[in-house]
Backbone as a ProteinNet text record, in pm:
[ID]
protein_1_A
[PRIMARY]
XXXXXXXXXXXXXXXXXXXXXXXXXXXXXXXXXXXXXXXXXXXXXXXXXXXXXXXXXXXXXXXXXXXXXXXXXXXXXXXXXXXXXXXXXXXXXXXXXXXXXXXXXXXXXXXXXXXXXXXXXXXXXXXXXXXXX
[TERTIARY]
-2932.2	-2799.9	-2813.4	-2794.4	-2807.1	-2677.8	-2574.3	-2448.9	-2363.4	-2286.7	-2196.7	-2091.6	-2042	-1942.2	-2002.8	-2129.2	-2197.3	-2208.6	-2237.8	-2245.1	-2108.6	-2004.4	-1869.6	-1831.8	-1863.5	-1832.2	-1907.1	-2033.8	-2113.3	-2057.9	-2017.3	-1959.4	-1829.5	-1747.8	-1623	-1652	-1755.2	-1789.8	-1840.3	-1918.1	-1967	-1849.6	-1756.9	-1638.8	-1558.8	-1538.5	-1462.2	-1530.6	-1663.5	-1737.7	-1709.8	-1712.8	-1691.9	-1545.4	-1455.4	-1312.9	-1263.4	-1343	-1301	-1211	-1211.2	-1127	-1188	-1100.7	-1149.1	-1129	-1061.2	-1039.3	-1115.9	-1136.5	-1204.9	-1115.8	-1179.7	-1117.2	-1018.7	-906	-798	-744.1	-661	-613	-541	-456.4	-381.7	-475.9	-568	-664.2	-753	-792.6	-875.5	-799.8	-673	-591.8	-575.8	-553.5	-541.3	-672.5	-785.4	-915.8	-938.8	-905.5	-919.8	-828.9	-707	-613	-668.1	-730	-787.7	-900.8	-984	-1094.9	-1042.2	-940.9	-880.8	-818.4	-758	-700.9	-811.7	-924.3	-1038.2	-1088.2	-1091.4	-1131.8	-1033.4	-904.1	-801.1	-815.4	-837.9	-854	-976	-1085.6	-1206.5	-1181.6	-1106	-1073.9	-985.1	-900	-815	-894.8	-1000.7	-1080	-1190.8	-1241.5	-1355.3	-1343.8	-1402.2	-1394.5	-1487.2	-1452	-1536.8	-1658.1	-1770.4	-1892.2	-1926.2	-1997.3	-2041.3	-2175.9	-2184.2	-2304.5	-2358.4	-2488.2	-2556.4	-2630.4	-2596.2	-2658.5	-2738.6	-2869	-2955.9	-2982.5	-2942.2	-2955.7	-3063.9	-3132.5	-3252.4	-3224.7	-3108.8	-3082.9	-2933	-2900.3	-2760.6	-2679.3	-2742.9	-2669.9	-2619.2	-2707	-2666.4	-2567.9	-2583.9	-2488.5	-2349.6	-2341.5	-2212.1	-2147.8	-2228.1	-2176.6	-2126.5	-2204.8	-2165.6	-2038.2	-2029.9	-1910.6	-1787.9	-1803	-1690.8	-1645.1	-1739.5	-1705.1	-1632.3	-1679.2	-1611.5	-1468.9	-1453.4	-1320.1	-1226.7	-1280.2	-1198.8	-1133.4	-1205.5	-1154.1	-1090.9	-1069.3	-1001.7	-1090.6	-1220.7	-1316.1	-1349.4	-1339.7	-1362.5	-1506.6	-1590.1	-1727.7	-1731.1	-1829.5	-1843	-1989.1	-2017.1	-2150	-2132.7	-2224.8	-2227.2	-2298.4	-2271.5	-2335.8	-2487.5	-2552.3	-2697.4	-2757.6	-2674.6	-2728.8	-2758.6	-2855.8	-2894.5	-2783.8	-2788.2	-2687.2	-2687.9	-2802	-2812	-2777.2	-2737.4	-2693.7	-2541.5	-2492.8	-2348.8	-2317.7	-2216.7	-2169.8	-2036.5	-2019	-1890.2	-1859.5	-1732.3	-1688.2	-1621.1	-1680.9	-1636	-1671	-1590.2	-1627	-1757.8	-1844.3	-1976.5	-1969.4	-1877.9	-1871.4	-1832.4	-1742.5	-1705.8	-1825.2	-1898	-2016.7	-2119.3	-2148.1	-2252.9	-2215.5	-2089.7	-2049.2	-1991.6	-1938.8	-1870.9	-1926.9	-1912.9	-1944.5	-2090.4	-2183	-2324	-2376	-2346	-2391.4	-2332.6	-2204.8	-2145.6	-2212.4	-2236.3	-2304.2	-2442.3	-2518.3	-2652.3	-2647.8	-2553.1	-2541.7	-2499.9	-2401.6	-2357.7	-2469.2	-2540.9	-2650.7	-2761	-2793.1	-2896.3	-2852.7	-2725.9	-2675.1	-2679.5	-2639.5	-2641.5	-2785.5	-2875.5	-3016.1	-3076.6	-3044.8	-3093.4	-3043.6	-2918.3	-2860.3	-2925.5	-2939.7	-2998.7	-3144.7	-3219.6	-3358.8	-3367.6	-3281.3	-3281.3	-3242	-3140.1	-3095.6	-3204.1	-3270.3	-3377.4	-3493.2	-3532.3	-3642.2	-3606	-3484.3	-3440.7	-3443.9	-3394	-3393	-3534.8	-3622.8	-3761.7	-3829.2	-3811.4	-3874.3	-3821.1	-3691.5	-3632.2	-3657.2	-3665.4	-3671.2	-3803.3	-3882.4	-4005.6	-4128.9	-4148.2	-4266.2	-4238.1	-4273.2	-4240.4	-4295.8	-4418.5	-4482.4	-4461.2	-4359	-4323.1	-4400.4	-4484.2	-4555.1	-4662.2
-960.4	-913.3	-813.1	-860.8	-770.9	-752.9	-825.2	-808.5	-701.5	-634.1	-531.5	-592.6	-711	-777.4	-814.6	-854.8	-884.4	-761.1	-647.5	-522.4	-487.6	-500.2	-468.9	-556.6	-685.4	-777.9	-738.1	-702.6	-662	-534.2	-438.5	-314.1	-341.9	-434.4	-470.9	-533.6	-620.1	-683.7	-580.8	-484.8	-379.9	-298.4	-262	-187	-266.4	-395.6	-479.9	-487.4	-492	-496.4	-373	-255	-132.4	-106.7	-165.2	-147.9	-248.5	-348.9	-451.4	-554.9	-564.5	-660.4	-799.3	-901.7	-1038.8	-1110.4	-1047.6	-1109.9	-1033.7	-1101.7	-1035.1	-927.6	-836.2	-712.5	-720.6	-783.2	-766.8	-625.8	-582.9	-444.1	-409.7	-496.6	-468.2	-461.5	-556.6	-556.3	-432.9	-391.2	-271.3	-147.3	-137.5	-22.3	-21.8	-139	-148.3	-114	-154.2	-122.7	27.9	93.8	239.2	304.3	253.8	308.6	291.1	175	153.1	251.1	275	368.9	510.5	548.8	681.7	695.8	587.6	589.9	607.3	540.2	554.2	698.4	760.6	901.1	990	965.5	1043.9	1029.5	907.6	883.4	956.4	951.2	1022.1	1171.8	1222.5	1365.1	1408.5	1318.8	1350.2	1354.8	1273.3	1265.9	1369.9	1411.9	1504.6	1600.5	1716.9	1812.8	1770.7	1814.8	1789.2	1880.4	1827.5	1908.1	1929.6	2036.4	2062.2	1994.3	1913.3	1835.3	1871.9	1893.2	1922.1	1795.6	1743.1	1620.8	1655.7	1629	1652	1516.7	1504.3	1377.5	1389.4	1279.7	1284.6	1298.2	1253.3	1257.1	1264.3	1281.3	1297.7	1170.7	1051.9	925.9	914.2	939.8	926.7	1036.5	1154.4	1262.4	1223.7	1170.9	1129.7	1021.7	926.9	820.2	877.1	965	1022	1104.8	1186.8	1270.2	1182.5	1078.6	988.3	917.7	874.8	808.6	905	1028	1128.8	1151.3	1170.9	1196.4	1078.6	957.9	838.5	842.2	895.4	899.2	1033	1119.3	1245	1353.9	1337.1	1438.3	1525.1	1655.4	1746.9	1798.4	1746.4	1795	1934.4	2012.9	2148.3	2189.8	2303.1	2364	2512.7	2570.8	2715.3	2773.5	2897.9	2966.2	2955.6	2930.5	2921.5	2792.1	2698.8	2570	2486	2401	2314.9	2215.5	2168.2	2073.5	1943.1	1904.9	1780.2	1796.1	1914.8	1937.7	1929.1	1854.1	1838.9	1871.7	1953.4	1988.8	1918	1868.1	1809.4	1848.9	1842.4	1859.4	1729.3	1664.8	1530.9	1506.5	1428.1	1391.2	1311.2	1341.2	1279.3	1127.6	1074.8	929	861.1	921.6	863.8	867.1	977.4	989.4	882.9	869	778.5	631	598.6	457.8	403.6	490.4	441.6	501.6	632.7	695.8	678.4	715.9	711.6	567.8	474.1	335.9	275.5	301.5	248.8	310.8	441.2	508	447.8	424.6	368.3	229.3	146.9	12.6	18	102.6	116.4	173.1	268.9	330.8	229.5	146.2	43.5	-55.6	-95.7	-189.3	-125.9	-0.7	68.1	86.6	123.1	141.8	9.6	-99.9	-231.7	-265.6	-239.2	-267.2	-180.4	-51	40.2	4.9	-35.6	-74.7	-200	-297.6	-420.3	-392	-308.4	-274.4	-197.6	-105.4	-27.6	-118.1	-206.3	-299.5	-386.9	-436.9	-523.9	-449	-327.5	-248	-218.8	-182	-152.7	-277.4	-391.9	-515.6	-558.9	-538.1	-581.4	-483.9	-356.5	-256.4	-182.6	-176.9	-97.9	-187.1	-260.4	-345.1	-455	-577.1	-695.3	-685.8	-637.7	-628.9	-487.3	-467.3	-333.6	-292.2	-381.1	-347.6	-244.6
489.7	524.5	638.5	758.9	872.2	948	911.8	985	918.9	1002.2	951.1	859.2	894.5	809.1	674.6	674.3	548.6	460.7	521.6	446.2	388.4	469.2	420.9	303.3	312.3	203.6	76.8	90.7	-25.1	-87.8	-5	-56.6	-131.5	-79.7	-149.6	-285.5	-290.1	-418	-518.3	-473.2	-563.6	-616.2	-527.6	-570.3	-672.4	-647.2	-738.3	-874.5	-875.4	-1000.6	-1085.7	-1024.5	-1100.4	-1132	-1057.5	-1084.5	-1187.3	-1215.9	-1309.8	-1244.2	-1113.6	-1042.9	-1052.5	-1047.5	-1052.3	-919.7	-825.5	-695.3	-588.6	-472.8	-362.1	-303.6	-225.3	-182.1	-68.4	-86.4	10	-4.5	89.6	86.5	-42.7	-88.6	-211.4	-330	-338.2	-448.5	-443.2	-322.9	-309.9	-355.3	-317.7	-360.8	-512	-569.2	-715.1	-784	-724.2	-781	-783.8	-674.3	-669.3	-772.9	-786.5	-885.8	-1027	-1055.5	-1189.3	-1216.4	-1117	-1137.4	-1153.6	-1076.6	-1093.8	-1232.6	-1281.7	-1417.2	-1520.5	-1498.2	-1588.4	-1588.3	-1470.9	-1459.7	-1534.8	-1518.3	-1588.1	-1739.4	-1787.1	-1930.1	-1985.2	-1910.3	-1953.5	-1956.1	-1858.9	-1854.4	-1970	-2017.2	-2131.8	-2261.6	-2271.3	-2394.6	-2401.9	-2286.8	-2286.1	-2167.7	-2180.9	-2070.2	-1956.2	-1837.2	-1721.4	-1728.3	-1687.7	-1681.1	-1534.2	-1507.3	-1370.2	-1350.3	-1245.9	-1219.3	-1081.6	-1075.7	-949.7	-908.5	-793	-742.8	-618.5	-623.4	-507.9	-443.8	-319.9	-249.5	-143	-118.6	-35.2	114	158.7	302.1	328.8	455.2	494.6	472.8	488.8	469	326	229.8	89.8	51.2	108.6	81	129.4	250.1	304.2	217.3	171.9	86.1	-46.4	-109.6	-238.1	-226	-123.4	-102.3	-78.8	1.4	28.3	-99.2	-182.1	-307.9	-401.5	-408.8	-492	-443	-313.5	-257.7	-280.6	-272.7	-295.8	-433.7	-531.8	-668.1	-705.9	-608.2	-633.9	-690.6	-682.3	-727.4	-606.8	-623.5	-511.7	-513.1	-423	-414.4	-351.2	-390.7	-335.7	-340.7	-277.9	-283.6	-306.4	-380.3	-392.4	-270.4	-246.4	-134.9	-147.3	-36.2	-23.6	-79.9	-122.8	-164.4	-40.4	-53.5	58.4	91.6	212.3	261	181.1	129.3	54.3	-93.9	-134.4	-272.3	-278.6	-375.7	-395.6	-541	-561.4	-695.5	-719.9	-842.3	-881	-1024.8	-1059.1	-1198.9	-1238.3	-1338.4	-1376.7	-1523.7	-1596.7	-1733.8	-1734.4	-1829.4	-1834.4	-1845.2	-1926.2	-1940.6	-1809.7	-1732.5	-1603.7	-1508.1	-1509.7	-1425.9	-1463.4	-1592.2	-1639.1	-1628.8	-1651.6	-1658	-1527.3	-1442.3	-1322.8	-1194.9	-1177.8	-1050.1	-1009.3	-1096.6	-1059.4	-1041.8	-1133.2	-1109.5	-982.1	-953.9	-831.7	-708.9	-713.2	-602.3	-579.7	-685.4	-670.8	-607.1	-649.7	-592.9	-445.9	-415.1	-275.8	-189	-242.1	-168.6	-140.3	-237.3	-217.5	-109.7	-111.1	-10.4	128.3	138.1	266.8	316.7	227.5	264.8	314.2	245.2	286.4	427	452	584.1	692.4	664.6	763.2	792.1	689.5	711.3	798.2	771.7	851.5	996	1013.1	1149.1	1224.3	1157.1	1219.5	1261.6	1170.7	1202.1	1321.7	1326.2	1435.9	1569.4	1570.8	1694.4	1740.7	1648.3	1684.5	1740	1673.2	1719.9	1856.1	1879.4	2005.9	2119.9	2091.6	2198.9	2211.4	2106.2	2110.9	2110.8	2003.3	1990.8	1891.4	1926.7	1844.5	1703.3	1687.3	1555.3	1500.4	1420.2	1372.1	1246.5	1191.6	1067.5	1085.2
[MASK]
+++++++++++++++++++++++++++++++++++++++++++++++++++++++++++++++++++++++++++++++++++++++++++++++++++++++++++++++++++++++++++++++++++++

């Protein structure tokens, strides 16, 4: 999967999987999927208190992805003073974190990493040296 459109399609399928959608990600279906996940977050918040979670991410790419995913679902990421840039704090119900947010983030992160590795290899082979191994 080296095309940007292929990555977008894969990200839509991952989102649909975690939202419980049965159709591909047209705009209306995507909006409904986000609404279902937000409803799941609200339900979890009604049943259990939110816990404060410290997430240490390895690089800026994964941090940006995690923050964007949190914001999409109405979770406000933050950092305490003197925390590293790759540290993100959130307050979220544990079941939502364990069953939805973190697994979806891991799948999206793996897809993005796969795409970035393929793109990097292609650029190196085309512009620097054919044998990149």
